mmCIF file of C-alpha atoms in Angstrom:
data_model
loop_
_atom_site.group_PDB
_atom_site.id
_atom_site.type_symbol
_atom_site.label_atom_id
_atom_site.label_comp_id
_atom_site.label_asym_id
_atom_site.label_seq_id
_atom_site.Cartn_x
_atom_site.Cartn_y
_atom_site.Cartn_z
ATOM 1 C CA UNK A 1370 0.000 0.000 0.000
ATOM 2 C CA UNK A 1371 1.600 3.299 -0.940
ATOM 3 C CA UNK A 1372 1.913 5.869 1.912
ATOM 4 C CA UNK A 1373 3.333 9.263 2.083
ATOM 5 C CA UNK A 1374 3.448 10.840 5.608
ATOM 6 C CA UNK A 1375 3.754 14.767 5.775
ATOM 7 C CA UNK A 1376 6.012 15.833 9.099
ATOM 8 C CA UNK A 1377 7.392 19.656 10.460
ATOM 9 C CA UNK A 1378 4.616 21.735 9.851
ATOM 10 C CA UNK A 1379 3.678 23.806 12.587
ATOM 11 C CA UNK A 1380 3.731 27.954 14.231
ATOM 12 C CA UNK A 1381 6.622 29.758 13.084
ATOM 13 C CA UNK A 1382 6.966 33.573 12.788
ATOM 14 C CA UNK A 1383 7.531 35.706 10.127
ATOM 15 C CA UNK A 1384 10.704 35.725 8.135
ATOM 16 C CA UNK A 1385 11.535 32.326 9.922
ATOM 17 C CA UNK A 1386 11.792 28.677 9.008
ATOM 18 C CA UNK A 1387 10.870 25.174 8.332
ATOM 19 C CA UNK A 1388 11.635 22.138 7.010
ATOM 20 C CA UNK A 1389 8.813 19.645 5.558
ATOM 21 C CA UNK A 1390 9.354 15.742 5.727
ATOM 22 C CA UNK A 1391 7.319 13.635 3.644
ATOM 23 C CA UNK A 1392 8.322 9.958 4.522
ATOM 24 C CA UNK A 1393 7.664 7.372 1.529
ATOM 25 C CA UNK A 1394 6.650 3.825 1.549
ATOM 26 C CA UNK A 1395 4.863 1.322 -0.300
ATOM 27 C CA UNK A 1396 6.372 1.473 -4.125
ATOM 28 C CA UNK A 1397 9.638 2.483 -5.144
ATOM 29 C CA UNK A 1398 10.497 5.925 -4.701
ATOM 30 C CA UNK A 1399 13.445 6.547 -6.735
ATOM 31 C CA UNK A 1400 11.100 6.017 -9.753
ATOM 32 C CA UNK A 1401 8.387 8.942 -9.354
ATOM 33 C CA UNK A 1402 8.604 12.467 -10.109
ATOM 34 C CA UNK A 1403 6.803 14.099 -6.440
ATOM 35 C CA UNK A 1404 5.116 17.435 -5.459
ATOM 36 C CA UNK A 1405 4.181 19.835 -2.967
ATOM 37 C CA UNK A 1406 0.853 21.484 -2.647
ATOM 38 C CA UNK A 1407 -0.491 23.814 -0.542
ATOM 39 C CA UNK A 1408 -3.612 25.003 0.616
ATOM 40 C CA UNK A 1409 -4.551 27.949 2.491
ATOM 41 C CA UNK A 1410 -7.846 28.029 4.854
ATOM 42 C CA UNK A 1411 -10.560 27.877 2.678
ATOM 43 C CA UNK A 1412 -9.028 28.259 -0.240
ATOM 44 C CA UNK A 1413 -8.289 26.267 -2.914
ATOM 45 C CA UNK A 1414 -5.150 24.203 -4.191
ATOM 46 C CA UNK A 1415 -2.235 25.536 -4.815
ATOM 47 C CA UNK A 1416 0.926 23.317 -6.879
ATOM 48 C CA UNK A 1417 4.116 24.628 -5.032
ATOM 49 C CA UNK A 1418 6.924 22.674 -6.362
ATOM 50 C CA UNK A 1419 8.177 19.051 -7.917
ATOM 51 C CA UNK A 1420 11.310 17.019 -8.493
ATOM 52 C CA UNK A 1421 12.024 14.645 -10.509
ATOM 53 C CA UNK A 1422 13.240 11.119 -9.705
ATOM 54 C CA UNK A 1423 17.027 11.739 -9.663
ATOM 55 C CA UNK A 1424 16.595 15.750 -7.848
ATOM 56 C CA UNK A 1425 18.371 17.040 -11.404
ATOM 57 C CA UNK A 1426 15.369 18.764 -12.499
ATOM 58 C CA UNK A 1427 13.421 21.097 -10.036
ATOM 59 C CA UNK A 1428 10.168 23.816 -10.926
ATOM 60 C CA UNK A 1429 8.679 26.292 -8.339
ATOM 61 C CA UNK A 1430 5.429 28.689 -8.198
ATOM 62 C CA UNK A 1431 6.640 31.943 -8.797
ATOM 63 C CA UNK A 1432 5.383 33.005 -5.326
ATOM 64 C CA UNK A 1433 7.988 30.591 -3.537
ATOM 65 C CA UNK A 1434 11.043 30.542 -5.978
ATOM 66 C CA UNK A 1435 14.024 31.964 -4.285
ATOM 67 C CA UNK A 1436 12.568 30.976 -0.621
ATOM 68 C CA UNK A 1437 11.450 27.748 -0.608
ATOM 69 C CA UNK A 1438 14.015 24.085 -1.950
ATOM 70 C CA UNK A 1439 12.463 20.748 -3.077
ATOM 71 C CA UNK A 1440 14.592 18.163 -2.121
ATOM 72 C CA UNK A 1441 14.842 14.072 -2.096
ATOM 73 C CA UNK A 1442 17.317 11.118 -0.376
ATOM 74 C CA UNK A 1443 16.186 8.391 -2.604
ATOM 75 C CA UNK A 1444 18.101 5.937 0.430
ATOM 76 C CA UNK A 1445 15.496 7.253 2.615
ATOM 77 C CA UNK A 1446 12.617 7.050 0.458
ATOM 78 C CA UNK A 1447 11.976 10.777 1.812
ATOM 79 C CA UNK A 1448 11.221 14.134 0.020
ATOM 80 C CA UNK A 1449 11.722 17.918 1.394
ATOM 81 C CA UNK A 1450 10.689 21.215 1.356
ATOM 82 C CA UNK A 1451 12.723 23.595 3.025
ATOM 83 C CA UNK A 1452 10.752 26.750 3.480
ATOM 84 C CA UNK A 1453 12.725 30.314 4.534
ATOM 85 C CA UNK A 1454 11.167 34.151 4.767
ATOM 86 C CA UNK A 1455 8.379 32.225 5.516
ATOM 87 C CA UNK A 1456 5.013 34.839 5.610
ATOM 88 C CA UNK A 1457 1.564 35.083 6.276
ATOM 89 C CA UNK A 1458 0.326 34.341 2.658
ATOM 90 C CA UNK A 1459 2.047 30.860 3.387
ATOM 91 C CA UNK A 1460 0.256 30.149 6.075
ATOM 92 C CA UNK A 1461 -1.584 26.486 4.727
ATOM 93 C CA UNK A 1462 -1.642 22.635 4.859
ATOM 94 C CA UNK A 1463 1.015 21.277 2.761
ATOM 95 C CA UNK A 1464 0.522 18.446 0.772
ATOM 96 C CA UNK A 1465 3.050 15.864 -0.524
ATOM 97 C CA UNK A 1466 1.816 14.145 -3.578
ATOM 98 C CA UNK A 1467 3.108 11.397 -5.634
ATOM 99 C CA UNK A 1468 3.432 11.421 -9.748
ATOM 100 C CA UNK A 1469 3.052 8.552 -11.603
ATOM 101 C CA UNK A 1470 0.104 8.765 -14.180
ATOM 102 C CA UNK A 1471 -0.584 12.008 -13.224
ATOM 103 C CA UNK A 1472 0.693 14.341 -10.530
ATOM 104 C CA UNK A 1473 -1.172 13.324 -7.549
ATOM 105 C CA UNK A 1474 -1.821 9.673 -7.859
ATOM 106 C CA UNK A 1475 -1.312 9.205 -4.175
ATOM 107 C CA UNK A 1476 -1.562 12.078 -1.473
ATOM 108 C CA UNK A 1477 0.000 12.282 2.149
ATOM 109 C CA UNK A 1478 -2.356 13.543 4.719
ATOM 110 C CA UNK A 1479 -1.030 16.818 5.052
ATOM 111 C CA UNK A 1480 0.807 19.042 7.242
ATOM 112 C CA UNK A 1481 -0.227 22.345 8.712
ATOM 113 C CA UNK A 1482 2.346 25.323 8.670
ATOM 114 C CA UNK A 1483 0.947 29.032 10.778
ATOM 115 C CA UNK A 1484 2.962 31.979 10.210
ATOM 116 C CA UNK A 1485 2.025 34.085 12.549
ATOM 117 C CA UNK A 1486 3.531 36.113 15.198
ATOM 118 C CA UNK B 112 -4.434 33.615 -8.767
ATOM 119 C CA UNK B 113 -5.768 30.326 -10.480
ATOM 120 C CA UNK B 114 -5.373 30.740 -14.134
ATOM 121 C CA UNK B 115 -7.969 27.887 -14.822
ATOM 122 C CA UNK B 116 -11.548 29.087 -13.585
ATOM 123 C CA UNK B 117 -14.464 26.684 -13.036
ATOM 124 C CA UNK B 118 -18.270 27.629 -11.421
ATOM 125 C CA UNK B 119 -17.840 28.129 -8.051
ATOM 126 C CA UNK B 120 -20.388 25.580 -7.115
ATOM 127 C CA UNK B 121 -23.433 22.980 -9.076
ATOM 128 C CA UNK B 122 -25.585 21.040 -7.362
ATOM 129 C CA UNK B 123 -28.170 18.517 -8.323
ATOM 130 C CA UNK B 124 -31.129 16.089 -6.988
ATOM 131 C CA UNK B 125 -29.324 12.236 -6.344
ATOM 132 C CA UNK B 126 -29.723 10.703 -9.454
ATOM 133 C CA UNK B 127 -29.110 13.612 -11.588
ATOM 134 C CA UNK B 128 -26.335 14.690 -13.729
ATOM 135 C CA UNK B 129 -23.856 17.553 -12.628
ATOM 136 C CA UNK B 130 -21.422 18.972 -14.667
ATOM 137 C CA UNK B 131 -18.516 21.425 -13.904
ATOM 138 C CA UNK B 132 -16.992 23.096 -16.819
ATOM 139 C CA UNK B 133 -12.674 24.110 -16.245
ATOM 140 C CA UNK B 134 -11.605 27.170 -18.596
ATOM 141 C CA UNK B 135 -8.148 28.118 -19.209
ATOM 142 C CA UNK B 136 -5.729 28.545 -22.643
ATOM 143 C CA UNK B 137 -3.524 27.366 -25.307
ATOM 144 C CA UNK B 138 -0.590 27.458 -22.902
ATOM 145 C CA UNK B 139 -2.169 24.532 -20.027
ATOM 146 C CA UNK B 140 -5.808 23.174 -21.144
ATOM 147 C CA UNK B 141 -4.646 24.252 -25.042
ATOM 148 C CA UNK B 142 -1.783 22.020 -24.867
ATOM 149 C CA UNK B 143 -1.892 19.382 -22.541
ATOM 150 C CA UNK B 144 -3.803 17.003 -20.375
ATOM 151 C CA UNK B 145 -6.301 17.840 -17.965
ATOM 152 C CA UNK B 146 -6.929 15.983 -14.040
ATOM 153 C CA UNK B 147 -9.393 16.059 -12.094
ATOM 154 C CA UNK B 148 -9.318 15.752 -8.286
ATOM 155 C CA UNK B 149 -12.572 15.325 -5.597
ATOM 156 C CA UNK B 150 -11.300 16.697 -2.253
ATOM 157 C CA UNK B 151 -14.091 15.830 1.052
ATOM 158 C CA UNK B 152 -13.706 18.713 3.233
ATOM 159 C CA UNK B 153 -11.511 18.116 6.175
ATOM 160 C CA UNK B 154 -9.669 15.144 3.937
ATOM 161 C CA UNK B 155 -6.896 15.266 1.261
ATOM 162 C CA UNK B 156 -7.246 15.364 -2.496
ATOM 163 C CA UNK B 157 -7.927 11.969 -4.168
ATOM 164 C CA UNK B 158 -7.115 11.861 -8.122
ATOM 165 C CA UNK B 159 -10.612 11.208 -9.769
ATOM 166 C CA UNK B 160 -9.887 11.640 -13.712
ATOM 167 C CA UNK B 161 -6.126 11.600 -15.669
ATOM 168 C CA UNK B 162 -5.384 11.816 -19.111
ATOM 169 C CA UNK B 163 -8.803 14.244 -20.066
ATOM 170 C CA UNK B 164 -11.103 11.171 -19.310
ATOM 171 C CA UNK B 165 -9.286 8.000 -17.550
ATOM 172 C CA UNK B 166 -10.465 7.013 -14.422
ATOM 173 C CA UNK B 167 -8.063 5.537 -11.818
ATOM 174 C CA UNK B 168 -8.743 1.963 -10.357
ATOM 175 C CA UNK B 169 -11.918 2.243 -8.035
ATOM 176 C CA UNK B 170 -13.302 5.209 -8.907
ATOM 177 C CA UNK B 171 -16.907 4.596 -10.346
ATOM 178 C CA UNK B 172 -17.825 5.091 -14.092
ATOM 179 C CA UNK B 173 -20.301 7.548 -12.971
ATOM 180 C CA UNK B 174 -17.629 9.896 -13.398
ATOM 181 C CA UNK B 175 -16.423 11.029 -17.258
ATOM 182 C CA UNK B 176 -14.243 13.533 -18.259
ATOM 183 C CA UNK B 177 -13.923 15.367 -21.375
ATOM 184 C CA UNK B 178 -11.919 18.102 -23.463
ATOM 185 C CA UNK B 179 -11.982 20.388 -26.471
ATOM 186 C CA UNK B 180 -9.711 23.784 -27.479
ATOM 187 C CA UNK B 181 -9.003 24.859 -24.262
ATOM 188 C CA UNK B 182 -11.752 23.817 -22.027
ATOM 189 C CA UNK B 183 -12.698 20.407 -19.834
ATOM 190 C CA UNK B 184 -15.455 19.503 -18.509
ATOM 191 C CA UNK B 185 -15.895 16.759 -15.605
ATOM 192 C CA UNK B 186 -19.600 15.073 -15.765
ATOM 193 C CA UNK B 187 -21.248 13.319 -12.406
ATOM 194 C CA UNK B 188 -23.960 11.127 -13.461
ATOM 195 C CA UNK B 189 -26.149 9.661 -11.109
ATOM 196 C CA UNK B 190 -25.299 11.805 -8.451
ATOM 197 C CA UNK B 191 -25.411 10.241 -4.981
ATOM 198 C CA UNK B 192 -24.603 12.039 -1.346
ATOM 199 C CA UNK B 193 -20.942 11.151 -0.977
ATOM 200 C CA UNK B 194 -20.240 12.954 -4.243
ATOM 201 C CA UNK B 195 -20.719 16.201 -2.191
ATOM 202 C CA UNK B 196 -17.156 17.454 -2.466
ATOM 203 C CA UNK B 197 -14.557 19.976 -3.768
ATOM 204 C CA UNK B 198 -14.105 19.533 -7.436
ATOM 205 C CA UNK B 199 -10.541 20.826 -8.893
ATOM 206 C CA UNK B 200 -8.993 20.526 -12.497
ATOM 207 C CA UNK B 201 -5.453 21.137 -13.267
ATOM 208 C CA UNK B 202 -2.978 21.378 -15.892
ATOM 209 C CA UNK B 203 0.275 21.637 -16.720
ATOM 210 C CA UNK B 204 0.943 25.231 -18.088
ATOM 211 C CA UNK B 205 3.677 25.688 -20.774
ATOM 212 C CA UNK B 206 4.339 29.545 -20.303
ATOM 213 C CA UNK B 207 4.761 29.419 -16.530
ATOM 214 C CA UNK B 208 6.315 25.936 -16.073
ATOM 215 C CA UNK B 209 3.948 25.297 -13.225
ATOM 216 C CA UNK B 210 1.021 23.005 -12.893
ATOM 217 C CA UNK B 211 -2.292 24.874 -12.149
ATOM 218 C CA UNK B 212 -5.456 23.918 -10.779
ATOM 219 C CA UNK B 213 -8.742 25.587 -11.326
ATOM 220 C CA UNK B 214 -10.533 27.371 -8.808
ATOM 221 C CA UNK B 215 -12.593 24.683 -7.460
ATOM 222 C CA UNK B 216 -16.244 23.991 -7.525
ATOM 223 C CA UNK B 217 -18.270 22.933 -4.617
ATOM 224 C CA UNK B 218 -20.884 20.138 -5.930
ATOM 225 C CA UNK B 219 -23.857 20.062 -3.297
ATOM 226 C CA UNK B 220 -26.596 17.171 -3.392
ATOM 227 C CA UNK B 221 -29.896 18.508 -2.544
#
């Protein structure tokens, strides 16, 4: 059974910092493209950011490139998203997500990140 | 902002058909394939529709999918209660190197 398990989210302040988990397990990692997606309260979804199986190629949103890294350790079967100058707008549950015959095939549960002071 | 915009909600008697229509342009809908997720409030996203109009393992024929130019349009037919949801299409977009996803439409079951 495929699982993806979000970890790290939680309160942090403006201009601060976080670092995303999303533990894999259940197929074999090093052969899917994954994603981050977002979604603010009440609002709707938002793609963020993907890499692709080897971490050579690497696409952001425009409203996170230059703060926020997608990252992978195929030995763990784990992907990340390190998130700086973190502000209010990004204030949302972040999704990891699975490619495969689409993006999305398989979704963790979710993590929720609060900027706020 | 979502560059692909769909009705903000539809709604429907159970057994009726709903559809939701997903607009965007040559540079995402124009050019590529369209998805199409259900999200239950309070849960995550589930992949409903890939590849304009192929369903994923398990999820019921009720649900059909369809494209032309630069539009898509997901179809519910039969509607029953646990197809209240969040409705989302997305596409990759060419110009912006990004996927997108629509706006969402809320489908209610009166």
């Amino acid at each position: 059974e495929v699982q993806l398990v979000e970890s790290g989210g939680g309160l942090v302040q403006p201009g601060g910092s976080l670092r995303l988990s999303c533990a894999a397990s259940g197929f074999t990692f090093s052969s899917y493209w994954m994603h981050w997606v977002r979604q603010a309260p009440g609002k709707g979804l938002e793609w963020i950011a993907n890499i692709n199986q080897d971490g050579s190629q690497k696409y952001y949103v425009a409203s996170v490139k230059g703060r926020f890294t997608i990252s992978r350790d195929n030995a763990k079967s784990t992907q990340y998203l390190q998130m700086n100058s973190l502000r209010g707008e990004d204030t949302a549950i972040y999704y990891c997500a699975r490619g495969g015959v689409a993006l999305g095939e398989h979704w963790g549960q979710g993590t929720l990140v609060t900027v706020s002071s | 902002q979502s560059v692909l915009t769909q009705p903000p909600s539809a709604s429907g008697t159970p057994g009726q058909r709903a559809t939701i229509s997903c607009s965007g342009s040559s540079s995402n809908i124009g050019g590529n394939v369209v998805n199409w997720y259900q999200q239950v409030p309070g849960t995550a996203p589930k992949l409903l529709l890939y590849n304009n109009n192929q369903r994923p393992s398990g999820v019921p024929d009720r649900f059909s999918g369809s494209k032309s130019g630069t539009s898509a349009s997901l179809a519910i037919s039969g509607l029953q209660s646990e197809d209240e949801a969040d409705y989302y299409c997305a596409a990759w977009d060419d110009s912006l190197n990004v996927h997108v996803f629509g706006t969402g439409t809320k489908v209610t079951v009166l």
